Amino acid sequence: MDSDSKKVPLKSRIYKTIKKWIMVVLNPRLLLCLFVAWMITNGWSYVFTVVGTACDITWMVVTGTTYMSLLWVQFTPEKILTVIIALFLMRLIFPKDKKTIGVLHDELVKLKAAYIRQRDKRRAKRNAKKSSVLKVNME
């Protein structure tokens, strides 16, 4: 962890993190992009089902309900795809929005740094274990 995070009490760090993520998620630009991405991945099937039922169009009802049933299968990556599409749309439509994209970029940099630290620790531990095994085998 950073040296700054050790100085700040846990309660205030948690509050600060929750507040930051609420501000990111409730950003109207991100909500608009999430809605558009949801309509691309899932929303059309709901529209097809409702319109097909109201207008008695069989193929729309069948297509919409079939796709919706596939969404409820385990391990369907539609939520991941929705978020990826929304972030792509954010960068495409609002390229200068540093409030959301900047925060997400900073979090990605922090995650990468934490991953590299953990990887280096594992490698050091593995190398220490190998060297101790080699020393024992040599003796």
Short mmCIF file of C-alpha atoms in Angstrom, two decimals:
data_model
loop_
_atom_site.label_atom_id
_atom_site.label_comp_id
_atom_site.label_asym_id
_atom_site.label_seq_id
_atom_site.Cartn_x
_atom_site.Cartn_y
_atom_site.Cartn_z
CA MET A 1 0.00 0.00 0.00
CA ASP A 2 1.02 3.63 -0.32
CA SER A 3 2.64 5.41 2.58
CA ASP A 4 -0.29 7.86 2.56
CA SER A 5 -2.84 5.09 3.03
CA LYS A 6 -1.05 3.86 6.18
CA LYS A 7 -1.37 7.27 7.82
CA VAL A 8 -5.10 7.69 7.18
CA PRO A 9 -7.51 5.69 9.38
CA LEU A 10 -9.30 2.78 7.73
CA LYS A 11 -12.76 4.27 8.25
CA SER A 12 -11.93 7.46 6.36
CA ARG A 13 -10.18 5.49 3.57
CA ILE A 14 -13.29 3.36 3.12
CA TYR A 15 -15.53 6.44 3.14
CA LYS A 16 -13.30 8.18 0.60
CA THR A 17 -13.27 5.14 -1.69
CA ILE A 18 -17.05 4.67 -1.52
CA LYS A 19 -17.63 8.36 -2.21
CA LYS A 20 -15.27 8.26 -5.20
CA TRP A 21 -16.99 5.22 -6.73
CA ILE A 22 -20.48 6.68 -6.15
CA MET A 23 -19.40 9.87 -7.92
CA VAL A 24 -18.03 7.82 -10.84
CA VAL A 25 -21.07 5.56 -11.18
CA LEU A 26 -23.65 8.33 -10.78
CA ASN A 27 -21.99 10.52 -13.40
CA PRO A 28 -24.75 11.34 -15.95
CA ARG A 29 -22.38 10.77 -18.88
CA LEU A 30 -21.47 7.29 -17.68
CA LEU A 31 -25.12 6.50 -16.95
CA LEU A 32 -26.03 7.52 -20.51
CA CYS A 33 -23.27 5.33 -21.95
CA LEU A 34 -24.29 2.43 -19.70
CA PHE A 35 -27.89 2.79 -20.89
CA VAL A 36 -26.85 2.81 -24.55
CA ALA A 37 -24.53 -0.17 -23.98
CA TRP A 38 -27.32 -2.02 -22.15
CA MET A 39 -29.70 -1.34 -25.05
CA ILE A 40 -27.08 -2.74 -27.44
CA THR A 41 -26.51 -5.91 -25.44
CA ASN A 42 -29.86 -6.62 -23.73
CA GLY A 43 -32.43 -3.86 -24.09
CA TRP A 44 -33.42 -4.68 -27.62
CA SER A 45 -34.68 -8.09 -26.49
CA TYR A 46 -37.01 -6.50 -23.93
CA VAL A 47 -38.26 -4.05 -26.55
CA PHE A 48 -38.79 -6.92 -29.00
CA THR A 49 -40.74 -8.89 -26.41
CA VAL A 50 -42.98 -5.98 -25.40
CA VAL A 51 -43.61 -4.67 -28.92
CA GLY A 52 -44.02 -8.18 -30.32
CA THR A 53 -46.58 -9.05 -27.66
CA ALA A 54 -48.46 -5.75 -28.03
CA CYS A 55 -48.58 -5.93 -31.84
CA ASP A 56 -48.91 -9.72 -32.05
CA ILE A 57 -45.67 -10.18 -34.03
CA THR A 58 -44.59 -13.74 -33.36
CA TRP A 59 -41.00 -13.55 -34.62
CA MET A 60 -40.27 -10.56 -32.35
CA VAL A 61 -41.63 -12.33 -29.29
CA VAL A 62 -39.70 -15.51 -30.09
CA THR A 63 -36.44 -13.65 -30.78
CA GLY A 64 -36.71 -11.43 -27.70
CA THR A 65 -37.64 -14.20 -25.28
CA THR A 66 -35.02 -16.57 -26.71
CA TYR A 67 -32.25 -14.03 -26.22
CA MET A 68 -33.51 -13.18 -22.73
CA SER A 69 -33.46 -16.85 -21.80
CA LEU A 70 -29.83 -17.04 -22.95
CA LEU A 71 -29.03 -14.09 -20.67
CA TRP A 72 -30.12 -16.08 -17.64
CA VAL A 73 -27.73 -18.96 -18.37
CA GLN A 74 -24.83 -19.13 -15.93
CA PHE A 75 -21.54 -17.53 -16.92
CA THR A 76 -23.05 -15.30 -19.59
CA PRO A 77 -20.57 -12.43 -20.02
CA GLU A 78 -23.19 -9.86 -21.00
CA LYS A 79 -22.56 -7.62 -17.99
CA ILE A 80 -18.85 -7.54 -18.71
CA LEU A 81 -19.57 -6.76 -22.36
CA THR A 82 -21.99 -4.03 -21.33
CA VAL A 83 -19.38 -2.31 -19.17
CA ILE A 84 -16.72 -2.63 -21.88
CA ILE A 85 -19.05 -1.13 -24.48
CA ALA A 86 -20.02 1.67 -22.07
CA LEU A 87 -16.39 2.56 -21.41
CA PHE A 88 -15.69 2.50 -25.15
CA LEU A 89 -18.64 4.84 -25.72
CA MET A 90 -17.41 7.12 -22.92
CA ARG A 91 -14.04 7.48 -24.61
CA LEU A 92 -15.68 7.93 -28.01
CA ILE A 93 -18.44 10.39 -27.09
CA PHE A 94 -16.85 12.20 -24.12
CA PRO A 95 -13.05 12.05 -24.67
CA LYS A 96 -12.33 15.02 -22.39
CA ASP A 97 -14.31 13.74 -19.40
CA LYS A 98 -11.53 13.45 -16.83
CA LYS A 99 -13.95 13.07 -13.94
CA THR A 100 -14.85 9.51 -14.91
CA ILE A 101 -12.21 8.34 -17.36
CA GLY A 102 -9.42 9.88 -15.26
CA VAL A 103 -10.55 8.11 -12.08
CA LEU A 104 -10.89 4.79 -13.91
CA HIS A 105 -7.43 5.24 -15.45
CA ASP A 106 -5.90 6.02 -12.04
CA GLU A 107 -7.53 2.93 -10.54
CA LEU A 108 -6.21 0.81 -13.40
CA VAL A 109 -2.68 2.12 -12.78
CA LYS A 110 -3.01 1.30 -9.07
CA LEU A 111 -4.27 -2.22 -9.85
CA LYS A 112 -1.37 -2.84 -12.24
CA ALA A 113 1.15 -1.62 -9.66
CA ALA A 114 -0.38 -3.85 -6.97
CA TYR A 115 -0.31 -6.83 -9.34
CA ILE A 116 3.36 -6.22 -10.17
CA ARG A 117 4.21 -5.94 -6.44
CA GLN A 118 2.45 -9.23 -5.68
CA ARG A 119 4.09 -10.93 -8.65
CA ASP A 120 7.53 -9.76 -7.55
CA LYS A 121 6.88 -11.01 -4.01
CA ARG A 122 5.85 -14.43 -5.33
CA ARG A 123 8.92 -14.59 -7.56
CA ALA A 124 11.23 -13.62 -4.70
CA LYS A 125 9.63 -16.21 -2.44
CA ARG A 126 9.91 -18.88 -5.15
CA ASN A 127 13.56 -18.00 -5.83
CA ALA A 128 14.37 -18.09 -2.10
CA LYS A 129 12.72 -21.49 -1.84
CA LYS A 130 14.65 -22.80 -4.87
CA SER A 131 17.95 -21.51 -3.54
CA SER A 132 17.34 -23.10 -0.13
CA VAL A 133 16.48 -26.43 -1.80
CA LEU A 134 19.65 -26.21 -3.89
CA LYS A 135 21.75 -25.51 -0.78
CA VAL A 136 20.26 -28.52 0.99
CA ASN A 137 20.87 -30.76 -2.04
CA MET A 138 24.48 -29.58 -2.36
CA GLU A 139 25.28 -30.44 1.25
#
